Amino acid sequence: MKNSKHILVTNDDGYESAALHALVKELRKIAKVTVVAPATEKSACGHSLTLSHPLHFVSVDDDFYKLEDGTPSDCIYLALHSMFEGNRPDLVVSGINKGSNMGEDITYSGTAAGAMEGVLQGVPSIAISQVMDFSNPMNSFELAAETIGKVVKKVLEGDFPLPEREFLNINVPHSVKEAELKVTYAGYRCYGNDAHLHRNPRGMEYYWLGLHPLDFRTREGKTMLSDFEAIEQGYISVTPIQLDMSAYKSMQQLEAWL
């Protein structure tokens, strides 16, 4: 399996991220790995492509490239249409993200976007994120790397469990050495205002956008755990995400309104 399977990897924290390198080290035990990652951090860039200026790959190491000023979507799109033309990889893995990607945060996430681009291009894809304690410089990615290794082996030895245009979004809890995988739905994130106003020495105002706490609310009538609830209870959350965002339940109501 190691010589015959090929995995394309990206992230949104940049090519130097320790979490990315932990992922690559684990996946190279399983298959051939090619990395194409943004040259700089692109957190919360969403599913964006760069159309305003040219992009170019820079070789960092064997089968490891950074994309100057590129997004995770750029990385996957360009890699698939240049490096893999006519010979697609078996899997796209995006991560390990430094911080969770749950609920509506998935729409902001560059990590999730890397997996989105993969399934849009017809390649099975997984996004994986690690809940972080950003006050602790010694965060470990051991459980996240071990988790993605097990999931990837299962995919490569069998088949991908989802249909076209759906990807797996995995979130790993913080400070847990081992945990059970739990299938979840994407929960409801509660957002507030975390914009911090400052002034520079000349008196000009500027803002820093901060990180909201992981507040959420439970959907009524759901028997499964949400991704937030699973993480809160110490599970590894595995959520199937589909790209079809049509609100089918509202169509009849909209027809009547029109």
PDB file of C-alpha atoms in Angstrom:
ATOM      1  CA  MET A   1       0.000   0.000   0.000  1.00  0.00           C
ATOM      2  CA  LYS A   2       2.783   2.428   0.897  1.00  0.00           C
ATOM      3  CA  ASN A   3       4.270   2.505  -2.602  1.00  0.00           C
ATOM      4  CA  SER A   4       1.025   2.421  -4.567  1.00  0.00           C
ATOM      5  CA  LYS A   5      -1.071   5.063  -2.813  1.00  0.00           C
ATOM      6  CA  HIS A   6      -0.568   8.818  -3.060  1.00  0.00           C
ATOM      7  CA  ILE A   7      -1.873  11.535  -0.718  1.00  0.00           C
ATOM      8  CA  LEU A   8      -1.958  15.278  -1.435  1.00  0.00           C
ATOM      9  CA  VAL A   9      -1.665  17.405   1.715  1.00  0.00           C
ATOM     10  CA  THR A  10      -2.337  21.074   2.400  1.00  0.00           C
ATOM     11  CA  ASN A  11      -3.198  23.296   5.384  1.00  0.00           C
ATOM     12  CA  ASP A  12      -4.108  26.910   6.171  1.00  0.00           C
ATOM     13  CA  ASP A  13      -1.528  27.639   8.899  1.00  0.00           C
ATOM     14  CA  GLY A  14       1.346  27.820   6.432  1.00  0.00           C
ATOM     15  CA  TYR A  15       4.049  25.428   5.294  1.00  0.00           C
ATOM     16  CA  GLU A  16       6.144  25.820   8.480  1.00  0.00           C
ATOM     17  CA  SER A  17       3.371  24.752  10.879  1.00  0.00           C
ATOM     18  CA  ALA A  18       4.433  22.093  13.393  1.00  0.00           C
ATOM     19  CA  ALA A  19       0.968  20.553  13.075  1.00  0.00           C
ATOM     20  CA  LEU A  20       1.394  20.149   9.310  1.00  0.00           C
ATOM     21  CA  HIS A  21       4.770  18.477   9.790  1.00  0.00           C
ATOM     22  CA  ALA A  22       3.306  16.106  12.399  1.00  0.00           C
ATOM     23  CA  LEU A  23       0.635  15.142   9.866  1.00  0.00           C
ATOM     24  CA  VAL A  24       3.126  14.599   7.052  1.00  0.00           C
ATOM     25  CA  LYS A  25       5.381  12.463   9.259  1.00  0.00           C
ATOM     26  CA  GLU A  26       2.444  10.205  10.131  1.00  0.00           C
ATOM     27  CA  LEU A  27       1.071   9.923   6.583  1.00  0.00           C
ATOM     28  CA  ARG A  28       4.483   9.082   5.110  1.00  0.00           C
ATOM     29  CA  LYS A  29       4.367   5.862   7.125  1.00  0.00           C
ATOM     30  CA  ILE A  30       1.327   4.907   5.050  1.00  0.00           C
ATOM     31  CA  ALA A  31       1.734   6.249   1.506  1.00  0.00           C
ATOM     32  CA  LYS A  32       3.606   8.584  -0.806  1.00  0.00           C
ATOM     33  CA  VAL A  33       2.848  12.167   0.261  1.00  0.00           C
ATOM     34  CA  THR A  34       3.049  15.394  -1.714  1.00  0.00           C
ATOM     35  CA  VAL A  35       2.634  18.626   0.238  1.00  0.00           C
ATOM     36  CA  VAL A  36       1.465  21.905  -1.291  1.00  0.00           C
ATOM     37  CA  ALA A  37       0.831  24.451   1.467  1.00  0.00           C
ATOM     38  CA  PRO A  38       0.417  28.227   1.646  1.00  0.00           C
ATOM     39  CA  ALA A  39       3.622  30.205   2.125  1.00  0.00           C
ATOM     40  CA  THR A  40       1.965  32.217   4.928  1.00  0.00           C
ATOM     41  CA  GLU A  41      -0.904  31.677   7.335  1.00  0.00           C
ATOM     42  CA  LYS A  42      -4.306  31.773   5.611  1.00  0.00           C
ATOM     43  CA  SER A  43      -6.606  31.014   8.540  1.00  0.00           C
ATOM     44  CA  ALA A  44     -10.268  31.927   8.000  1.00  0.00           C
ATOM     45  CA  CYS A  45      -9.729  32.558   4.287  1.00  0.00           C
ATOM     46  CA  GLY A  46     -12.666  30.292   3.446  1.00  0.00           C
ATOM     47  CA  HIS A  47     -13.025  28.633   0.069  1.00  0.00           C
ATOM     48  CA  SER A  48     -11.231  31.396  -1.818  1.00  0.00           C
ATOM     49  CA  LEU A  49      -9.194  31.285  -5.023  1.00  0.00           C
ATOM     50  CA  THR A  50      -6.613  33.912  -5.978  1.00  0.00           C
ATOM     51  CA  LEU A  51      -7.625  35.674  -9.209  1.00  0.00           C
ATOM     52  CA  SER A  52      -5.870  39.046  -8.834  1.00  0.00           C
ATOM     53  CA  HIS A  53      -2.227  37.991  -9.275  1.00  0.00           C
ATOM     54  CA  PRO A  54      -0.138  35.035 -10.505  1.00  0.00           C
ATOM     55  CA  LEU A  55       0.922  32.191  -8.231  1.00  0.00           C
ATOM     56  CA  HIS A  56       4.011  30.014  -8.259  1.00  0.00           C
ATOM     57  CA  PHE A  57       5.270  26.924  -6.463  1.00  0.00           C
ATOM     58  CA  VAL A  58       8.503  27.047  -4.466  1.00  0.00           C
ATOM     59  CA  SER A  59      10.209  23.746  -3.685  1.00  0.00           C
ATOM     60  CA  VAL A  60      10.984  23.443   0.043  1.00  0.00           C
ATOM     61  CA  ASP A  61      11.993  19.771   0.163  1.00  0.00           C
ATOM     62  CA  ASP A  62      11.367  16.543  -1.723  1.00  0.00           C
ATOM     63  CA  ASP A  63       7.668  16.435  -2.661  1.00  0.00           C
ATOM     64  CA  PHE A  64       7.101  19.503  -0.466  1.00  0.00           C
ATOM     65  CA  TYR A  65       6.119  22.876  -1.949  1.00  0.00           C
ATOM     66  CA  LYS A  66       4.887  26.212  -0.709  1.00  0.00           C
ATOM     67  CA  LEU A  67       2.585  28.338  -2.837  1.00  0.00           C
ATOM     68  CA  GLU A  68       3.519  32.009  -2.637  1.00  0.00           C
ATOM     69  CA  ASP A  69       0.502  34.030  -1.416  1.00  0.00           C
ATOM     70  CA  GLY A  70      -1.797  31.114  -2.211  1.00  0.00           C
ATOM     71  CA  THR A  71      -4.819  29.847  -0.286  1.00  0.00           C
ATOM     72  CA  PRO A  72      -5.501  26.184   0.576  1.00  0.00           C
ATOM     73  CA  SER A  73      -8.007  26.083  -2.299  1.00  0.00           C
ATOM     74  CA  ASP A  74      -5.334  27.447  -4.641  1.00  0.00           C
ATOM     75  CA  CYS A  75      -2.913  24.775  -3.399  1.00  0.00           C
ATOM     76  CA  ILE A  76      -5.278  21.881  -4.127  1.00  0.00           C
ATOM     77  CA  TYR A  77      -6.628  23.294  -7.390  1.00  0.00           C
ATOM     78  CA  LEU A  78      -3.208  24.051  -8.874  1.00  0.00           C
ATOM     79  CA  ALA A  79      -1.563  20.866  -7.604  1.00  0.00           C
ATOM     80  CA  LEU A  80      -4.275  18.676  -9.097  1.00  0.00           C
ATOM     81  CA  HIS A  81      -4.148  20.473 -12.453  1.00  0.00           C
ATOM     82  CA  SER A  82      -0.365  20.678 -12.762  1.00  0.00           C
ATOM     83  CA  MET A  83       1.418  18.042 -10.657  1.00  0.00           C
ATOM     84  CA  PHE A  84      -1.290  15.362 -10.897  1.00  0.00           C
ATOM     85  CA  GLU A  85      -2.676  15.859 -14.372  1.00  0.00           C
ATOM     86  CA  GLY A  86      -3.887  12.464 -15.610  1.00  0.00           C
ATOM     87  CA  ASN A  87      -2.850  10.713 -12.373  1.00  0.00           C
ATOM     88  CA  ARG A  88      -4.965  11.964  -9.493  1.00  0.00           C
ATOM     89  CA  PRO A  89      -3.974  11.249  -5.866  1.00  0.00           C
ATOM     90  CA  ASP A  90      -5.975   8.723  -3.903  1.00  0.00           C
ATOM     91  CA  LEU A  91      -6.787  11.188  -1.149  1.00  0.00           C
ATOM     92  CA  VAL A  92      -6.559  14.844  -0.112  1.00  0.00           C
ATOM     93  CA  VAL A  93      -5.876  15.618   3.557  1.00  0.00           C
ATOM     94  CA  SER A  94      -6.055  19.193   4.856  1.00  0.00           C
ATOM     95  CA  GLY A  95      -4.615  20.019   8.291  1.00  0.00           C
ATOM     96  CA  ILE A  96      -3.743  19.473  11.040  1.00  0.00           C
ATOM     97  CA  ASN A  97      -5.321  22.845  11.790  1.00  0.00           C
ATOM     98  CA  LYS A  98      -4.208  24.635  14.944  1.00  0.00           C
ATOM     99  CA  GLY A  99      -7.664  25.249  16.371  1.00  0.00           C
ATOM    100  CA  SER A 100     -11.075  23.645  15.927  1.00  0.00           C
ATOM    101  CA  ASN A 101     -13.320  23.904  12.862  1.00  0.00           C
ATOM    102  CA  MET A 102     -16.831  23.104  14.053  1.00  0.00           C
ATOM    103  CA  GLY A 103     -20.334  24.342  13.345  1.00  0.00           C
ATOM    104  CA  GLU A 104     -20.551  27.406  11.111  1.00  0.00           C
ATOM    105  CA  ASP A 105     -16.802  27.968  11.513  1.00  0.00           C
ATOM    106  CA  ILE A 106     -16.506  25.437   8.683  1.00  0.00           C
ATOM    107  CA  THR A 107     -17.584  28.190   6.278  1.00  0.00           C
ATOM    108  CA  TYR A 108     -14.677  30.400   7.391  1.00  0.00           C
ATOM    109  CA  SER A 109     -12.119  27.621   7.513  1.00  0.00           C
ATOM    110  CA  GLY A 110      -9.259  27.425   5.034  1.00  0.00           C
ATOM    111  CA  THR A 111      -8.622  23.904   6.323  1.00  0.00           C
ATOM    112  CA  ALA A 112     -12.137  22.774   5.438  1.00  0.00           C
ATOM    113  CA  ALA A 113     -11.806  24.626   2.120  1.00  0.00           C
ATOM    114  CA  GLY A 114      -8.807  22.506   1.150  1.00  0.00           C
ATOM    115  CA  ALA A 115     -10.988  19.409   1.545  1.00  0.00           C
ATOM    116  CA  MET A 116     -13.878  21.121  -0.258  1.00  0.00           C
ATOM    117  CA  GLU A 117     -11.664  21.809  -3.251  1.00  0.00           C
ATOM    118  CA  GLY A 118     -10.516  18.208  -3.238  1.00  0.00           C
ATOM    119  CA  VAL A 119     -14.042  16.761  -3.466  1.00  0.00           C
ATOM    120  CA  LEU A 120     -15.053  19.404  -6.038  1.00  0.00           C
ATOM    121  CA  GLN A 121     -12.202  18.044  -8.162  1.00  0.00           C
ATOM    122  CA  GLY A 122     -13.380  14.465  -7.631  1.00  0.00           C
ATOM    123  CA  VAL A 123     -10.818  13.349  -5.024  1.00  0.00           C
ATOM    124  CA  PRO A 124     -11.922  11.912  -1.628  1.00  0.00           C
ATOM    125  CA  SER A 125     -10.920  14.416   1.060  1.00  0.00           C
ATOM    126  CA  ILE A 126     -10.530  14.826   4.808  1.00  0.00           C
ATOM    127  CA  ALA A 127     -10.062  17.952   6.938  1.00  0.00           C
ATOM    128  CA  ILE A 128      -8.623  17.535  10.432  1.00  0.00           C
ATOM    129  CA  SER A 129      -8.349  20.112  13.206  1.00  0.00           C
ATOM    130  CA  GLN A 130      -6.951  20.118  16.743  1.00  0.00           C
ATOM    131  CA  VAL A 131      -8.672  22.007  19.564  1.00  0.00           C
ATOM    132  CA  MET A 132      -5.980  24.230  21.087  1.00  0.00           C
ATOM    133  CA  ASP A 133      -5.058  25.928  24.315  1.00  0.00           C
ATOM    134  CA  PHE A 134      -3.451  29.000  22.769  1.00  0.00           C
ATOM    135  CA  SER A 135      -2.028  30.044  26.136  1.00  0.00           C
ATOM    136  CA  ASN A 136       0.070  26.864  26.172  1.00  0.00           C
ATOM    137  CA  PRO A 137       3.070  26.847  23.791  1.00  0.00           C
ATOM    138  CA  MET A 138       3.468  23.067  24.266  1.00  0.00           C
ATOM    139  CA  ASN A 139       0.315  21.865  22.474  1.00  0.00           C
ATOM    140  CA  SER A 140       0.660  18.276  21.270  1.00  0.00           C
ATOM    141  CA  PHE A 141      -0.565  16.990  17.885  1.00  0.00           C
ATOM    142  CA  GLU A 142       0.116  13.349  18.744  1.00  0.00           C
ATOM    143  CA  LEU A 143      -3.521  12.268  19.057  1.00  0.00           C
ATOM    144  CA  ALA A 144      -4.558  14.162  15.913  1.00  0.00           C
ATOM    145  CA  ALA A 145      -1.735  12.572  13.893  1.00  0.00           C
ATOM    146  CA  GLU A 146      -2.548   9.116  15.252  1.00  0.00           C
ATOM    147  CA  THR A 147      -6.249   9.637  14.471  1.00  0.00           C
ATOM    148  CA  ILE A 148      -5.730  10.729  10.882  1.00  0.00           C
ATOM    149  CA  GLY A 149      -3.311   7.842  10.389  1.00  0.00           C
ATOM    150  CA  LYS A 150      -5.978   5.313  11.419  1.00  0.00           C
ATOM    151  CA  VAL A 151      -8.693   6.961   9.307  1.00  0.00           C
ATOM    152  CA  VAL A 152      -6.461   7.238   6.231  1.00  0.00           C
ATOM    153  CA  LYS A 153      -5.418   3.569   6.512  1.00  0.00           C
ATOM    154  CA  LYS A 154      -9.085   2.588   6.622  1.00  0.00           C
ATOM    155  CA  VAL A 155      -9.785   4.671   3.501  1.00  0.00           C
ATOM    156  CA  LEU A 156      -6.796   3.419   1.522  1.00  0.00           C
ATOM    157  CA  GLU A 157      -7.351  -0.224   2.465  1.00  0.00           C
ATOM    158  CA  GLY A 158     -11.057  -0.083   1.646  1.00  0.00           C
ATOM    159  CA  ASP A 159     -13.034   2.787   0.221  1.00  0.00           C
ATOM    160  CA  PHE A 160     -14.163   6.296   1.098  1.00  0.00           C
ATOM    161  CA  PRO A 161     -17.379   6.205   3.164  1.00  0.00           C
ATOM    162  CA  LEU A 162     -19.077   9.224   1.539  1.00  0.00           C
ATOM    163  CA  PRO A 163     -20.571   9.981  -1.900  1.00  0.00           C
ATOM    164  CA  GLU A 164     -19.305  12.641  -4.303  1.00  0.00           C
ATOM    165  CA  ARG A 165     -19.032  16.247  -3.045  1.00  0.00           C
ATOM    166  CA  GLU A 166     -18.938  15.243   0.613  1.00  0.00           C
ATOM    167  CA  PHE A 167     -15.868  15.255   2.861  1.00  0.00           C
ATOM    168  CA  LEU A 168     -14.968  14.211   6.384  1.00  0.00           C
ATOM    169  CA  ASN A 169     -14.410  16.995   8.914  1.00  0.00           C
ATOM    170  CA  ILE A 170     -12.544  15.691  11.974  1.00  0.00           C
ATOM    171  CA  ASN A 171     -11.961  17.604  15.212  1.00  0.00           C
ATOM    172  CA  VAL A 172      -9.723  16.284  17.976  1.00  0.00           C
ATOM    173  CA  PRO A 173     -10.105  17.387  21.623  1.00  0.00           C
ATOM    174  CA  HIS A 174      -7.340  19.127  23.544  1.00  0.00           C
ATOM    175  CA  SER A 175      -5.327  17.424  26.309  1.00  0.00           C
ATOM    176  CA  VAL A 176      -6.684  13.912  25.667  1.00  0.00           C
ATOM    177  CA  LYS A 177      -4.229  11.067  25.034  1.00  0.00           C
ATOM    178  CA  GLU A 178      -6.771   8.709  23.521  1.00  0.00           C
ATOM    179  CA  ALA A 179     -10.413   9.085  22.549  1.00  0.00           C
ATOM    180  CA  GLU A 180     -13.242   7.308  20.779  1.00  0.00           C
ATOM    181  CA  LEU A 181     -14.357   8.509  17.353  1.00  0.00           C
ATOM    182  CA  LYS A 182     -17.952   9.723  17.320  1.00  0.00           C
ATOM    183  CA  VAL A 183     -20.054  10.546  14.239  1.00  0.00           C
ATOM    184  CA  THR A 184     -21.558  14.006  14.738  1.00  0.00           C
ATOM    185  CA  TYR A 185     -23.480  16.761  13.017  1.00  0.00           C
ATOM    186  CA  ALA A 186     -22.209  20.322  12.636  1.00  0.00           C
ATOM    187  CA  GLY A 187     -23.537  22.263  15.625  1.00  0.00           C
ATOM    188  CA  TYR A 188     -24.753  25.833  16.042  1.00  0.00           C
ATOM    189  CA  ARG A 189     -21.932  28.198  17.008  1.00  0.00           C
ATOM    190  CA  CYS A 190     -22.837  31.228  19.154  1.00  0.00           C
ATOM    191  CA  TYR A 191     -20.963  34.294  17.944  1.00  0.00           C
ATOM    192  CA  GLY A 192     -20.312  37.555  19.735  1.00  0.00           C
ATOM    193  CA  ASN A 193     -18.237  40.635  19.075  1.00  0.00           C
ATOM    194  CA  ASP A 194     -14.549  40.022  19.596  1.00  0.00           C
ATOM    195  CA  ALA A 195     -13.211  43.003  17.654  1.00  0.00           C
ATOM    196  CA  HIS A 196     -10.582  44.890  19.671  1.00  0.00           C
ATOM    197  CA  LEU A 197     -10.177  48.602  19.019  1.00  0.00           C
ATOM    198  CA  HIS A 198      -6.663  50.100  19.329  1.00  0.00           C
ATOM    199  CA  ARG A 199      -4.891  53.287  18.267  1.00  0.00           C
ATOM    200  CA  ASN A 200      -1.448  53.626  16.783  1.00  0.00           C
ATOM    201  CA  PRO A 201       1.017  56.314  18.012  1.00  0.00           C
ATOM    202  CA  ARG A 202      -0.514  58.811  15.569  1.00  0.00           C
ATOM    203  CA  GLY A 203      -4.008  58.270  16.912  1.00  0.00           C
ATOM    204  CA  MET A 204      -5.331  56.255  13.979  1.00  0.00           C
ATOM    205  CA  GLU A 205      -7.866  53.609  14.981  1.00  0.00           C
ATOM    206  CA  TYR A 206      -7.430  49.981  13.993  1.00  0.00           C
ATOM    207  CA  TYR A 207      -9.029  46.688  14.946  1.00  0.00           C
ATOM    208  CA  TRP A 208      -7.791  43.199  15.755  1.00  0.00           C
ATOM    209  CA  LEU A 209     -10.329  40.399  15.360  1.00  0.00           C
ATOM    210  CA  GLY A 210      -9.991  37.983  18.255  1.00  0.00           C
ATOM    211  CA  LEU A 211     -11.035  34.377  18.840  1.00  0.00           C
ATOM    212  CA  HIS A 212     -14.548  33.705  20.115  1.00  0.00           C
ATOM    213  CA  PRO A 213     -14.945  31.136  22.882  1.00  0.00           C
ATOM    214  CA  LEU A 214     -16.421  27.825  21.728  1.00  0.00           C
ATOM    215  CA  ASP A 215     -19.987  28.645  22.779  1.00  0.00           C
ATOM    216  CA  PHE A 216     -22.748  26.674  21.102  1.00  0.00           C
ATOM    217  CA  ARG A 217     -26.391  25.717  21.381  1.00  0.00           C
ATOM    218  CA  THR A 218     -27.980  22.322  20.833  1.00  0.00           C
ATOM    219  CA  ARG A 219     -30.420  21.713  17.995  1.00  0.00           C
ATOM    220  CA  GLU A 220     -33.801  20.522  19.249  1.00  0.00           C
ATOM    221  CA  GLY A 221     -34.857  17.028  18.281  1.00  0.00           C
ATOM    222  CA  LYS A 222     -31.366  15.772  17.482  1.00  0.00           C
ATOM    223  CA  THR A 223     -30.477  12.357  18.895  1.00  0.00           C
ATOM    224  CA  MET A 224     -26.826  12.487  17.771  1.00  0.00           C
ATOM    225  CA  LEU A 225     -24.174  14.638  19.352  1.00  0.00           C
ATOM    226  CA  SER A 226     -23.050  17.821  17.647  1.00  0.00           C
ATOM    227  CA  ASP A 227     -19.347  18.300  16.986  1.00  0.00           C
ATOM    228  CA  PHE A 228     -19.217  20.775  19.904  1.00  0.00           C
ATOM    229  CA  GLU A 229     -20.889  18.321  22.302  1.00  0.00           C
ATOM    230  CA  ALA A 230     -18.607  15.474  21.259  1.00  0.00           C
ATOM    231  CA  ILE A 231     -15.491  17.564  21.855  1.00  0.00           C
ATOM    232  CA  GLU A 232     -16.872  18.777  25.200  1.00  0.00           C
ATOM    233  CA  GLN A 233     -17.347  15.133  26.256  1.00  0.00           C
ATOM    234  CA  GLY A 234     -13.841  14.127  25.177  1.00  0.00           C
ATOM    235  CA  TYR A 235     -14.674  12.373  21.910  1.00  0.00           C
ATOM    236  CA  ILE A 236     -13.060  12.838  18.501  1.00  0.00           C
ATOM    237  CA  SER A 237     -15.737  14.390  16.285  1.00  0.00           C
ATOM    238  CA  VAL A 238     -16.172  13.036  12.734  1.00  0.00           C
ATOM    239  CA  THR A 239     -18.697  15.004  10.683  1.00  0.00           C
ATOM    240  CA  PRO A 240     -19.734  14.333   7.073  1.00  0.00           C
ATOM    241  CA  ILE A 241     -19.986  17.684   5.283  1.00  0.00           C
ATOM    242  CA  GLN A 242     -21.828  18.175   1.992  1.00  0.00           C
ATOM    243  CA  LEU A 243     -21.296  21.024  -0.444  1.00  0.00           C
ATOM    244  CA  ASP A 244     -24.991  21.210  -1.398  1.00  0.00           C
ATOM    245  CA  MET A 245     -26.173  24.167   0.693  1.00  0.00           C
ATOM    246  CA  SER A 246     -29.707  24.382  -0.733  1.00  0.00           C
ATOM    247  CA  ALA A 247     -32.358  24.890   1.969  1.00  0.00           C
ATOM    248  CA  TYR A 248     -34.740  22.236   0.646  1.00  0.00           C
ATOM    249  CA  LYS A 249     -37.152  22.512   3.580  1.00  0.00           C
ATOM    250  CA  SER A 250     -37.762  26.175   2.743  1.00  0.00           C
ATOM    251  CA  MET A 251     -38.531  25.715  -0.956  1.00  0.00           C
ATOM    252  CA  GLN A 252     -42.284  25.208  -0.595  1.00  0.00           C
ATOM    253  CA  GLN A 253     -42.530  28.213   1.725  1.00  0.00           C
ATOM    254  CA  LEU A 254     -40.523  30.290  -0.758  1.00  0.00           C
ATOM    255  CA  GLU A 255     -42.769  29.187  -3.638  1.00  0.00           C
ATOM    256  CA  ALA A 256     -45.833  30.354  -1.692  1.00  0.00           C
ATOM    257  CA  TRP A 257     -44.125  33.664  -0.821  1.00  0.00           C
ATOM    258  CA  LEU A 258     -43.287  34.336  -4.479  1.00  0.00           C
TER     259      LEU A 258
END
